[in-house]
Amino acid sequence: MGFDAAAFLMTVPDLPGVYQMIDRQANVIYVGKAKSLKKRLSSYFQKNHASVKTERLVSQVTSVEIIVTDTEKEALLLECSLIKTLKPRYNILLRDDKSYPYLVLSVGDFPSLTYQRGGKRQAGEYFGPYPDAGAAKAALNLLQKTFKLRSCEESAFKNRSRPCLQHQIGRCTAPCVGWVSVEDYQLNVSHTRLFLQGKSQALIDRLASEMDSASEQLAFEKAAQLRDQITHLRRTMQQQAVVFEQAKSVDVIVLLLDQGVLCIQLMMLREGCLLGHKSIFSKFDLDFERHELLELFLVQWYLGSARELPAQICIEQPLANQQHIETILTEQRGRQVKIRAQGRGLAKKWLALASHNGLQALKTHLAKNTHYQHGFTECLAELGLSEAISRIECFDVSHTMGQATVASCVVFNCDGPLKKEYRRFNIAGVKPGDDYAALANSILRRYQKITQYELDTCLLLIDGGRGQFNAVVTALNALNLTAQVLAISKGPGRRPGLEVLHLYGGEARVLSADSAALHFLQRVRDEAHRFAIEGHRAKRGKITSVIESIAGVGPKRRKTLLHSFGGLQELKQARVEDIARIDGIGDALAQRIVQALKDKV
């Protein structure tokens, strides 16, 4: 029985509130707010729709639920909360819900300077937010080279007996072993703080004064170090030529639309400096006016996640609910947030700069999308695969001699990588070095809760040969599932372009080296390989860090321990007396090793 819109509309009040549209599977597919629920909902159920997209939405609706609120402001807040919780397919403007990255200066005589994303978990000073990880890491890289503050964890700092690699490459003054005084280290901390506060010129003036003083005292080595620091900073200031002295805390937002793709360009200004740009892309299924999209973005971006709010937001045009949004954002920030529309003077220049960068980003994005779409289509056509396939999930395994094994799963569709859906699997309980078992383990974990219906639209691409192909098929059979599976192995000499594709029935195919389908599969495979290696290195590095953080264990003893027992898993299972028998390791150190591995690995 279809949805009786006329009967439903007779029950809807002429009051502010929120409505939820629900489909046949009882999923909420759209959430909206309205000053008048009756007028807004009536506009959806007219005989002639102005938009094909809106008509498609309405055709899927089997019921509508409404929630009446006292004010429009309450409706706005409730809409934001429901979108965040339910994630309706026609509402989600933002696929990227990551929090902002910060640089954190910890507390203590020898504080560390580290990169952090997410809530403010540790004590210390937070600098940022930065628009993306690249901008934050570039600043961290500069500061490590210039002021050489440590970046290690507290456990490693307290237990080191010799300087680490960061000191050897000139990025740390080695406070862990007492090679720098508290006074000298704190001087570098104060210099770092000035830079992160956007006071670069004041910092250069201070460093120049300190350099002159050091020269007068014939401390030429120190004067040379200060000269190098000034050079680093001046070079950075020249590269970042765009400085806005009046922009203490401003976000500039512009919207650009082309070929059905929406680009939201966010430019962040803090303490007179341009921190950077962030381009957010979305394929939006409904027709909205620009001011409605902008309002939707502001609500989802600033209220949907715990992001730091600026004092001022510059936008291109006024919003219907601008006053309500200002009030809500001000309440969340605890200080005034002002939304400036159609700015003049400096604000006009900021909007023009953001628009210019947004146009460039959108052109690049569209060109990349076209490339992916062509490769995806050619892949299905050349291999004779079902046109129902809408995504590819590619698996790879990475380890070092069977240790720290990690499997990766990357996901692509016709528009390119879906990075939010990437997964890694830490592999345990299989024979070290057994790639088939590791791959089967990841397949079982990935698809144990997936239905056959969901798998019918998915191609499984495996980095490997016939053995890996068979391992995947066996794992799927154990789950009573079937899927299109394709393995891609290196050809003769492991040269790109000579790959062999393994399909069902023992069939093996080689595509021409200039095939768009092959290039697409290579790109997907290489991304899975990169993602697996990245996870493996992080896991291996954590293991190395844990072992070497134990007082009395350095690189040489770590290597001896792993070699003596055959790997980390065997070392974890070893008894205290077994470890104590190793040359140079007594009972006390063996006890510490066992306890550390139990607590941290």
Coordinates of C-alpha atoms in Angstrom, one line a residue:
M1 CA 0.0 0.0 0.0
G2 CA 1.4 3.4 -1.0
F3 CA 1.9 6.4 1.1
D4 CA -1.3 8.5 1.4
A5 CA 0.2 12.0 1.3
A6 CA -3.1 13.8 1.3
A7 CA -4.3 12.1 4.5
F8 CA -1.0 12.6 6.2
L9 CA -0.9 16.3 5.4
M10 CA -4.3 16.9 7.0
T11 CA -2.6 15.9 10.3
V12 CA 0.4 18.1 10.0
P13 CA 0.4 21.3 12.1
D14 CA 1.4 24.8 10.9
L15 CA 4.2 24.9 13.5
P16 CA 8.1 24.8 13.5
G17 CA 9.7 21.4 13.7
V18 CA 11.6 18.5 12.1
Y19 CA 10.4 15.8 9.8
Q20 CA 11.9 12.4 8.9
M21 CA 11.2 10.7 5.6
I22 CA 11.3 6.8 5.8
D23 CA 11.6 4.2 3.1
R24 CA 10.3 0.7 2.6
Q25 CA 13.2 -0.8 4.6
A26 CA 12.3 1.5 7.6
N27 CA 15.5 3.6 7.0
V28 CA 15.4 7.3 7.5
I29 CA 16.5 8.7 4.1
Y30 CA 16.0 12.4 4.7
V31 CA 15.7 14.7 7.7
G32 CA 14.6 18.4 7.3
K33 CA 13.5 21.3 9.4
A34 CA 10.8 23.9 8.7
K35 CA 9.4 27.1 10.1
S36 CA 6.0 25.7 9.1
L37 CA 5.9 21.9 8.8
K38 CA 2.6 22.0 6.9
K39 CA 3.9 24.3 4.2
R40 CA 7.2 22.6 3.8
L41 CA 5.8 19.0 3.6
S42 CA 3.0 20.1 1.3
S43 CA 5.7 21.4 -1.2
Y44 CA 7.1 17.8 -1.4
F45 CA 3.9 16.1 -2.3
Q46 CA 2.7 18.3 -5.2
K47 CA 1.7 16.6 -8.5
N48 CA 4.4 18.3 -10.5
H49 CA 7.9 18.5 -9.0
A50 CA 10.3 21.2 -10.1
S51 CA 13.2 18.7 -9.6
V52 CA 13.7 15.2 -10.8
K53 CA 15.9 14.5 -7.8
T54 CA 13.2 15.6 -5.4
E55 CA 10.7 13.4 -7.3
R56 CA 13.1 10.4 -6.8
L57 CA 13.3 11.1 -3.1
V58 CA 9.5 11.3 -2.7
S59 CA 8.9 8.1 -4.7
Q60 CA 10.9 6.2 -2.0
V61 CA 8.9 7.6 1.0
T62 CA 6.5 5.2 2.7
S63 CA 6.0 7.2 5.9
V64 CA 6.9 10.6 7.4
E65 CA 7.5 11.3 11.1
I66 CA 7.3 14.8 12.5
I67 CA 8.6 16.4 15.7
V68 CA 7.1 19.8 16.7
T69 CA 9.4 22.3 18.4
D70 CA 8.8 25.5 20.2
T71 CA 11.2 27.6 18.1
E72 CA 13.1 27.5 14.8
K73 CA 16.3 27.4 16.8
E74 CA 15.3 24.2 18.5
A75 CA 14.3 22.7 15.1
L76 CA 17.8 23.6 13.8
L77 CA 19.5 21.9 16.7
L78 CA 17.3 18.8 16.5
E79 CA 17.9 18.5 12.8
C80 CA 21.6 18.6 13.3
S81 CA 21.4 16.0 16.0
L82 CA 19.3 13.6 13.9
I83 CA 21.5 13.9 10.9
K84 CA 24.6 13.2 12.9
T85 CA 22.9 10.1 14.5
L86 CA 21.0 8.7 11.6
K87 CA 23.2 9.7 8.6
P88 CA 20.3 9.8 6.1
R89 CA 21.6 9.2 2.5
Y90 CA 20.0 12.3 1.1
N91 CA 21.3 14.5 3.9
I92 CA 24.9 13.7 4.1
L93 CA 26.7 16.7 2.7
L94 CA 30.0 15.8 4.5
R95 CA 31.6 12.4 4.2
D96 CA 34.7 13.6 5.9
D97 CA 33.9 13.9 9.7
K98 CA 37.5 13.9 10.9
S99 CA 38.3 16.4 13.6
Y100 CA 40.9 19.1 13.1
P101 CA 44.6 18.4 13.6
Y102 CA 46.6 20.4 16.2
L103 CA 50.2 20.7 17.3
V104 CA 50.5 20.1 21.1
L105 CA 53.2 21.5 23.3
S106 CA 53.2 19.3 26.4
V107 CA 54.0 20.4 30.0
G108 CA 57.3 19.9 32.0
D109 CA 60.9 20.9 31.9
F110 CA 61.4 19.2 28.5
P111 CA 58.0 19.3 26.8
S112 CA 57.4 17.5 23.5
L113 CA 55.9 19.0 20.4
T114 CA 53.6 16.5 18.7
Y115 CA 50.8 16.2 16.1
Q116 CA 47.4 15.3 17.4
R117 CA 43.9 14.9 15.9
G118 CA 40.8 14.7 17.9
G119 CA 39.8 15.8 21.4
K120 CA 42.2 17.6 23.8
R121 CA 43.3 14.5 25.7
Q122 CA 46.6 15.5 27.1
A123 CA 47.7 18.4 29.2
G124 CA 49.5 21.1 27.3
E125 CA 49.1 24.0 24.9
Y126 CA 47.2 23.4 21.7
F127 CA 48.0 25.3 18.6
G128 CA 45.8 25.4 15.5
P129 CA 43.5 24.1 14.4
Y130 CA 45.1 23.3 11.0
P131 CA 42.8 22.7 8.0
D132 CA 44.4 19.4 7.2
A133 CA 47.1 17.0 8.3
G134 CA 49.5 18.3 5.6
A135 CA 49.5 21.8 6.9
A136 CA 50.0 20.7 10.5
K137 CA 52.8 18.2 9.7
A138 CA 54.6 20.9 7.5
A139 CA 54.7 23.2 10.5
L140 CA 55.9 20.4 12.8
N141 CA 58.6 19.5 10.3
L142 CA 59.9 23.1 10.2
L143 CA 59.9 23.4 14.0
Q144 CA 61.7 20.1 14.5
K145 CA 64.4 21.2 12.1
T146 CA 64.6 24.7 13.6
F147 CA 64.2 24.4 17.3
K148 CA 64.8 20.6 17.8
L149 CA 62.1 19.9 20.4
R150 CA 61.6 16.2 21.2
S151 CA 58.6 14.4 19.7
C152 CA 58.8 11.1 21.6
E153 CA 56.3 9.6 24.0
E154 CA 56.8 10.1 27.8
S155 CA 57.5 6.4 28.3
A156 CA 60.3 6.4 25.7
F157 CA 61.7 9.7 27.0
K158 CA 62.0 8.5 30.6
N159 CA 63.6 5.2 29.7
R160 CA 66.2 6.0 27.0
S161 CA 69.8 5.4 27.7
R162 CA 71.2 6.8 24.5
P163 CA 70.0 9.4 21.9
C164 CA 67.5 8.3 19.3
L165 CA 67.6 8.7 15.5
Q166 CA 65.9 12.1 15.7
H167 CA 69.0 13.5 17.4
Q168 CA 71.3 11.8 14.9
I169 CA 69.6 13.6 12.0
G170 CA 69.6 17.0 13.8
R171 CA 65.9 17.2 14.9
C172 CA 66.3 16.8 18.6
T173 CA 68.7 18.1 21.3
A174 CA 68.5 14.7 23.2
P175 CA 67.1 16.0 26.6
C176 CA 66.4 12.3 27.4
V177 CA 70.1 11.8 28.1
G178 CA 70.9 15.2 29.6
W179 CA 72.6 16.7 26.5
V180 CA 70.8 20.0 26.8
S181 CA 70.1 22.1 29.9
V182 CA 66.6 23.0 31.1
E183 CA 67.4 26.7 30.4
D184 CA 68.5 26.2 26.8
Y185 CA 65.6 23.8 26.1
Q186 CA 63.0 26.2 27.5
L187 CA 64.5 29.0 25.4
N188 CA 63.7 26.9 22.3
V189 CA 60.2 26.2 23.8
S190 CA 59.5 29.9 24.0
H191 CA 60.7 30.4 20.4
T192 CA 58.4 27.6 19.2
R193 CA 55.5 29.2 21.1
L194 CA 56.1 32.6 19.5
F195 CA 56.1 31.0 16.0
L196 CA 52.9 29.0 16.7
Q197 CA 51.2 32.1 18.0
G198 CA 51.8 33.7 14.6
K199 CA 54.4 36.2 15.9
S200 CA 57.1 35.2 13.3
Q201 CA 58.6 38.7 12.9
A202 CA 58.8 39.2 16.7
L203 CA 60.5 35.8 16.9
I204 CA 63.1 36.7 14.2
D205 CA 63.8 40.0 16.0
R206 CA 64.4 38.1 19.2
L207 CA 66.7 35.6 17.5
A208 CA 68.6 38.3 15.8
S209 CA 69.2 40.0 19.2
E210 CA 70.3 36.7 20.8
M211 CA 72.7 36.1 17.8
D212 CA 74.3 39.6 18.2
S213 CA 74.7 38.9 22.0
A214 CA 76.3 35.5 21.3
S215 CA 78.7 37.0 18.8
E216 CA 79.8 39.7 21.3
Q217 CA 80.5 37.0 23.9
L218 CA 82.5 35.1 21.2
A219 CA 80.0 32.2 21.4
F220 CA 80.3 31.7 17.6
E221 CA 78.8 28.2 17.5
K222 CA 75.7 29.4 19.2
A223 CA 75.5 32.4 17.0
A224 CA 75.7 30.2 13.9
Q225 CA 72.8 28.0 15.2
L226 CA 70.7 31.2 15.7
R227 CA 71.6 32.4 12.2
D228 CA 70.4 29.1 10.8
Q229 CA 67.2 29.4 12.7
I230 CA 66.6 32.9 11.4
T231 CA 67.3 31.6 7.8
H232 CA 64.7 28.8 8.2
L233 CA 62.1 31.2 9.4
R234 CA 62.6 33.9 6.8
R235 CA 62.4 31.3 4.1
T236 CA 59.1 30.1 5.5
M237 CA 57.7 33.6 5.7
Q238 CA 58.7 34.2 2.1
Q239 CA 56.9 31.0 1.0
Q240 CA 53.8 32.0 3.0
A241 CA 53.6 35.5 1.5
V242 CA 49.9 35.8 2.3
V243 CA 49.6 37.4 5.8
F244 CA 46.4 38.9 7.1
E245 CA 47.2 41.1 10.2
Q246 CA 43.6 41.7 11.1
A247 CA 42.5 38.0 10.8
K248 CA 42.8 36.8 14.3
S249 CA 40.3 33.9 14.1
V250 CA 38.4 33.7 10.8
D251 CA 37.0 30.9 8.6
V252 CA 36.2 31.9 5.0
I253 CA 33.7 29.6 3.2
V254 CA 32.7 29.6 -0.5
L255 CA 30.6 27.1 -2.5
L256 CA 31.3 26.1 -6.1
L257 CA 29.2 23.7 -8.2
D258 CA 30.1 22.1 -11.5
Q259 CA 28.9 18.9 -13.3
G260 CA 26.8 17.9 -10.3
V261 CA 29.8 18.0 -7.9
L262 CA 29.7 20.5 -5.0
C263 CA 33.1 21.9 -3.7
I264 CA 33.1 23.6 -0.4
Q265 CA 36.3 25.6 0.0
L266 CA 37.3 26.4 3.6
M267 CA 40.1 28.9 4.2
M268 CA 41.4 29.2 7.8
L269 CA 43.1 32.4 9.1
R270 CA 44.5 32.4 12.6
E271 CA 46.7 35.0 14.4
G272 CA 47.2 37.0 11.2
C273 CA 48.4 33.9 9.2
L274 CA 46.8 31.8 6.5
L275 CA 46.9 28.3 8.0
G276 CA 45.7 26.8 4.7
H277 CA 42.8 25.6 2.6
K278 CA 40.6 22.6 2.8
S279 CA 38.5 21.4 -0.2
I280 CA 35.4 19.3 0.7
F281 CA 33.7 17.6 -2.2
S282 CA 30.2 16.1 -2.2
K283 CA 27.7 14.7 -4.7
F284 CA 24.4 16.0 -3.5
D285 CA 21.3 14.2 -4.5
L286 CA 18.7 17.0 -4.0
D287 CA 18.3 20.4 -5.5
F288 CA 19.0 23.1 -2.9
E289 CA 19.5 26.9 -3.2
R290 CA 23.1 28.0 -2.5
H291 CA 22.1 29.6 0.8
E292 CA 20.4 26.3 1.9
L293 CA 23.5 24.3 1.1
L294 CA 25.7 26.8 3.0
E295 CA 23.4 26.7 6.0
L296 CA 23.5 22.9 5.9
F297 CA 27.3 22.9 5.7
L298 CA 27.7 25.3 8.7
V299 CA 25.4 23.2 10.8
Q300 CA 27.0 19.8 9.9
W301 CA 30.6 21.1 10.0
Y302 CA 30.6 23.1 13.2
L303 CA 27.9 21.3 15.2
G304 CA 28.2 17.8 13.8
S305 CA 31.7 17.3 15.3
A306 CA 33.8 18.8 18.1
R307 CA 35.6 21.3 15.9
E308 CA 37.0 24.6 17.2
L309 CA 34.9 27.6 16.3
P310 CA 36.4 30.8 14.9
A311 CA 35.4 34.3 16.1
Q312 CA 34.2 35.1 12.6
I313 CA 32.9 33.2 9.6
C314 CA 32.9 34.9 6.2
I315 CA 30.4 33.7 3.6
E316 CA 29.2 34.9 0.2
Q317 CA 25.5 35.6 0.9
P318 CA 23.1 36.0 3.9
L319 CA 21.3 32.9 5.4
A320 CA 17.6 32.6 6.2
N321 CA 18.5 31.3 9.7
Q322 CA 21.7 33.4 10.1
Q323 CA 20.7 34.8 13.5
H324 CA 19.7 31.4 14.9
I325 CA 23.0 29.8 13.7
E326 CA 25.0 32.7 15.1
T327 CA 23.3 32.2 18.5
I328 CA 23.9 28.4 18.5
L329 CA 27.5 28.7 17.5
T330 CA 28.1 31.5 20.1
E331 CA 26.6 29.3 22.8
Q332 CA 28.8 26.3 21.7
R333 CA 32.0 28.4 21.6
G334 CA 31.3 30.3 24.8
R335 CA 32.3 33.5 23.1
Q336 CA 30.7 35.5 20.2
V337 CA 30.7 34.0 16.7
K338 CA 29.9 36.5 14.0
I339 CA 28.8 35.5 10.5
R340 CA 29.7 38.1 7.9
A341 CA 27.9 37.9 4.5
Q342 CA 28.8 39.7 1.3
G343 CA 31.9 41.2 3.0
R344 CA 33.7 44.3 1.8
G345 CA 37.3 45.4 2.1
L346 CA 39.4 42.6 3.5
A347 CA 36.6 40.1 3.8
K348 CA 36.0 40.6 0.0
K349 CA 39.6 39.8 -0.7
W350 CA 39.5 36.7 1.5
L351 CA 36.4 35.4 -0.3
A352 CA 38.0 36.0 -3.7
L353 CA 41.1 34.1 -2.6
A354 CA 39.1 31.2 -1.3
S355 CA 37.0 31.1 -4.5
H356 CA 40.1 31.1 -6.7
N357 CA 41.6 28.1 -4.8
G358 CA 38.2 26.3 -4.8
L359 CA 37.9 26.6 -8.6
Q360 CA 41.4 25.1 -9.0
A361 CA 40.6 22.3 -6.6
L362 CA 37.3 21.5 -8.3
K363 CA 38.9 21.4 -11.8
T364 CA 41.5 18.9 -10.5
H365 CA 38.9 16.8 -8.7
L366 CA 36.7 16.6 -11.8
A367 CA 39.6 15.6 -14.0
K368 CA 40.6 12.9 -11.6
N369 CA 37.0 11.6 -11.4
T370 CA 36.8 11.3 -15.1
H371 CA 39.9 9.3 -15.2
Y372 CA 38.6 6.9 -12.5
Q373 CA 35.2 6.5 -14.2
H374 CA 36.8 5.6 -17.5
G375 CA 39.1 3.0 -15.8
F376 CA 36.3 1.5 -13.8
T377 CA 34.0 1.1 -16.8
E378 CA 36.8 -0.4 -19.0
C379 CA 37.6 -2.8 -16.2
L380 CA 34.1 -4.2 -16.1
A381 CA 33.9 -4.3 -19.9
E382 CA 37.3 -6.0 -20.7
L383 CA 36.9 -8.7 -18.0
G384 CA 33.2 -9.3 -18.8
L385 CA 32.1 -8.5 -15.3
S386 CA 28.5 -7.7 -14.3
E387 CA 27.5 -4.1 -14.7
A388 CA 25.9 -4.4 -11.3
I389 CA 29.3 -4.1 -9.7
S390 CA 29.6 -0.7 -8.2
R391 CA 32.7 -1.1 -5.9
I392 CA 36.0 -2.9 -5.7
E393 CA 37.6 -4.1 -2.5
C394 CA 41.3 -4.9 -2.7
F395 CA 43.3 -6.9 -0.2
D396 CA 47.0 -7.2 0.5
V397 CA 49.2 -8.6 3.3
S398 CA 52.4 -7.1 4.6
H399 CA 54.9 -8.4 7.2
T400 CA 58.7 -8.7 7.9
M401 CA 59.7 -12.4 8.0
G402 CA 56.3 -13.3 9.4
Q403 CA 56.3 -10.7 12.1
A404 CA 53.9 -7.7 12.7
T405 CA 51.6 -9.1 10.0
V406 CA 48.9 -6.6 8.8
A407 CA 46.3 -7.1 6.0
S408 CA 44.7 -4.2 4.3
C409 CA 41.4 -3.6 2.5
V410 CA 41.0 -0.6 0.3
V411 CA 37.7 0.4 -1.4
F412 CA 37.2 2.1 -4.8
N413 CA 34.1 3.0 -6.8
C414 CA 33.8 4.7 -10.1
D415 CA 34.7 8.1 -8.5
G416 CA 37.9 6.8 -6.9
P417 CA 39.0 5.7 -3.5
L418 CA 36.6 5.7 -0.6
K419 CA 39.1 6.2 2.2
K420 CA 36.6 6.3 5.0
E421 CA 35.9 2.6 4.2
Y422 CA 39.5 1.5 4.3
R423 CA 40.2 -1.2 6.9
R424 CA 43.3 -2.8 8.4
F425 CA 43.5 -6.2 10.1
N426 CA 46.1 -7.1 12.7
I427 CA 46.8 -10.8 12.0
A428 CA 47.3 -13.2 14.9
G429 CA 46.9 -16.9 15.4
V430 CA 48.3 -17.9 12.0
K431 CA 51.7 -19.4 11.1
P432 CA 54.2 -16.6 10.7
G433 CA 54.8 -15.9 7.0
D434 CA 51.7 -17.8 5.8
D435 CA 50.1 -15.2 3.4
Y436 CA 47.3 -17.5 2.5
A437 CA 46.1 -18.0 6.1
A438 CA 46.6 -14.2 6.8
L439 CA 44.5 -13.4 3.7
A440 CA 41.8 -15.9 4.7
N441 CA 41.7 -14.4 8.2
S442 CA 41.1 -10.9 6.9
I443 CA 38.4 -12.1 4.5
L444 CA 36.5 -14.0 7.3
R445 CA 36.6 -10.9 9.5
R446 CA 35.7 -8.5 6.7
Y447 CA 32.6 -10.4 5.5
Q448 CA 31.3 -12.3 8.5
K449 CA 28.4 -9.8 8.9
I450 CA 27.9 -9.0 5.1
T451 CA 24.9 -10.3 3.2
Q452 CA 25.0 -12.0 -0.2
Y453 CA 23.0 -9.1 -1.5
E454 CA 25.7 -6.6 -0.5
L455 CA 28.5 -8.8 -2.1
D456 CA 26.7 -9.1 -5.4
T457 CA 27.7 -5.5 -6.2
C458 CA 31.3 -5.9 -5.2
L459 CA 34.5 -7.2 -6.9
L460 CA 37.2 -8.6 -4.7
L461 CA 40.6 -7.8 -6.0
I462 CA 43.5 -9.7 -4.5
D463 CA 47.2 -8.8 -4.7
G464 CA 48.6 -12.3 -5.5
G465 CA 48.3 -15.3 -7.7
R466 CA 46.3 -18.5 -7.9
G467 CA 47.1 -19.5 -4.3
Q468 CA 45.8 -16.3 -2.9
F469 CA 42.7 -16.5 -5.2
N470 CA 41.9 -20.0 -3.8
A471 CA 42.4 -19.0 -0.2
V472 CA 39.9 -16.2 -0.6
V473 CA 37.3 -18.4 -2.4
T474 CA 37.7 -21.0 0.4
A475 CA 37.2 -18.4 3.1
L476 CA 34.0 -17.1 1.3
N477 CA 32.7 -20.6 1.1
A478 CA 33.1 -21.0 4.8
L479 CA 30.8 -18.0 5.2
N480 CA 28.3 -19.4 2.6
L481 CA 29.0 -16.5 0.4
T482 CA 30.0 -16.1 -3.3
A483 CA 31.6 -13.1 -5.0
Q484 CA 33.3 -12.0 -8.1
V485 CA 37.0 -12.6 -7.2
L486 CA 40.0 -11.4 -9.3
A487 CA 43.7 -11.9 -8.3
I488 CA 46.5 -9.8 -9.9
S489 CA 50.0 -11.1 -9.8
K490 CA 53.3 -9.8 -11.1
G491 CA 54.4 -11.0 -14.5
P492 CA 57.9 -12.1 -15.8
G493 CA 60.6 -10.0 -14.1
R494 CA 57.9 -8.4 -11.9
R495 CA 57.7 -5.6 -14.5
P496 CA 54.6 -3.3 -14.5
G497 CA 52.4 -4.0 -17.5
L498 CA 53.0 -7.7 -17.6
E499 CA 50.6 -8.6 -14.7
V500 CA 48.6 -11.8 -14.9
L501 CA 44.9 -11.7 -13.9
H502 CA 43.5 -14.9 -12.3
L503 CA 39.8 -15.6 -12.6
Y504 CA 37.4 -18.4 -11.8
G505 CA 37.8 -21.8 -13.6
G506 CA 41.6 -21.5 -13.6
E507 CA 41.5 -18.8 -16.3
A508 CA 44.5 -16.5 -16.5
R509 CA 44.5 -13.3 -18.7
V510 CA 47.1 -10.7 -19.6
L511 CA 45.8 -7.3 -20.7
S512 CA 47.7 -5.0 -23.0
A513 CA 50.2 -2.7 -21.2
D514 CA 48.3 0.4 -22.4
S515 CA 44.9 -0.9 -21.2
A516 CA 42.9 1.6 -19.2
A517 CA 41.4 -1.4 -17.2
L518 CA 44.9 -2.6 -16.3
H519 CA 46.1 0.8 -15.2
F520 CA 43.0 1.1 -13.0
L521 CA 43.6 -2.3 -11.4
Q522 CA 47.3 -1.4 -10.9
R523 CA 46.3 1.8 -9.1
V524 CA 43.9 -0.1 -6.8
R525 CA 46.4 -2.8 -6.1
D526 CA 49.2 -0.3 -5.4
E527 CA 46.9 1.6 -3.0
A528 CA 46.2 -1.7 -1.1
H529 CA 49.9 -2.4 -1.0
R530 CA 50.7 1.1 0.3
F531 CA 48.0 0.9 3.0
A532 CA 49.2 -2.5 4.2
I533 CA 52.9 -1.4 4.4
E534 CA 51.9 1.7 6.3
G535 CA 50.0 -0.3 8.9
H536 CA 52.8 -2.9 9.1
R537 CA 55.5 -0.3 9.6
A538 CA 53.4 1.4 12.3
K539 CA 52.9 -1.9 14.1
R540 CA 56.6 -2.9 13.8
G541 CA 57.6 0.6 15.0
K542 CA 55.4 0.3 18.0
I543 CA 56.9 -3.1 18.9
T544 CA 60.4 -1.7 18.5
S545 CA 59.5 1.3 20.6
V546 CA 58.0 -0.9 23.4
I547 CA 61.0 -3.1 23.6
E548 CA 63.5 -0.3 23.4
S549 CA 61.6 1.7 26.0
I550 CA 62.5 -0.9 28.6
A551 CA 65.4 0.4 30.7
G552 CA 68.5 -1.6 29.8
V553 CA 67.3 -2.6 26.3
G554 CA 68.7 -0.9 23.3
P555 CA 68.7 -1.7 19.5
K556 CA 71.4 -4.4 19.9
R557 CA 69.7 -6.3 22.8
R558 CA 66.3 -5.9 21.0
K559 CA 67.8 -7.5 17.9
T560 CA 69.4 -10.3 20.0
L561 CA 66.1 -11.0 21.8
L562 CA 64.1 -11.3 18.6
H563 CA 66.7 -13.4 16.9
S564 CA 67.1 -15.7 19.8
F565 CA 63.4 -16.5 20.1
G566 CA 62.5 -16.3 16.4
G567 CA 60.2 -13.3 16.6
L568 CA 57.9 -11.2 18.8
Q569 CA 55.2 -13.8 19.3
E570 CA 57.7 -16.3 20.6
L571 CA 59.3 -13.7 22.8
K572 CA 55.9 -12.8 24.3
Q573 CA 55.4 -16.5 25.2
A574 CA 58.8 -16.9 26.7
R575 CA 59.2 -17.4 30.5
V576 CA 61.4 -15.1 32.6
E577 CA 64.0 -17.9 33.1
D578 CA 64.2 -18.4 29.3
I579 CA 64.9 -14.7 28.7
A580 CA 67.4 -14.5 31.6
R581 CA 69.6 -17.1 29.9
I582 CA 70.3 -14.8 27.0
D583 CA 73.9 -13.4 27.2
G584 CA 73.8 -10.0 29.0
I585 CA 70.3 -10.3 30.4
G586 CA 69.8 -11.1 34.0
D587 CA 66.7 -12.0 36.1
A588 CA 65.8 -8.4 36.9
L589 CA 65.9 -7.3 33.2
A590 CA 64.1 -10.4 32.0
Q591 CA 61.3 -9.7 34.5
R592 CA 61.0 -6.1 33.2
I593 CA 60.8 -7.4 29.6
V594 CA 58.1 -9.9 30.3
Q595 CA 56.0 -7.3 32.2
A596 CA 56.4 -4.7 29.4
L597 CA 55.4 -7.1 26.7
K598 CA 52.4 -8.2 28.8
D599 CA 51.3 -4.6 29.4
K600 CA 51.9 -2.9 26.0
V601 CA 52.0 -5.4 23.1

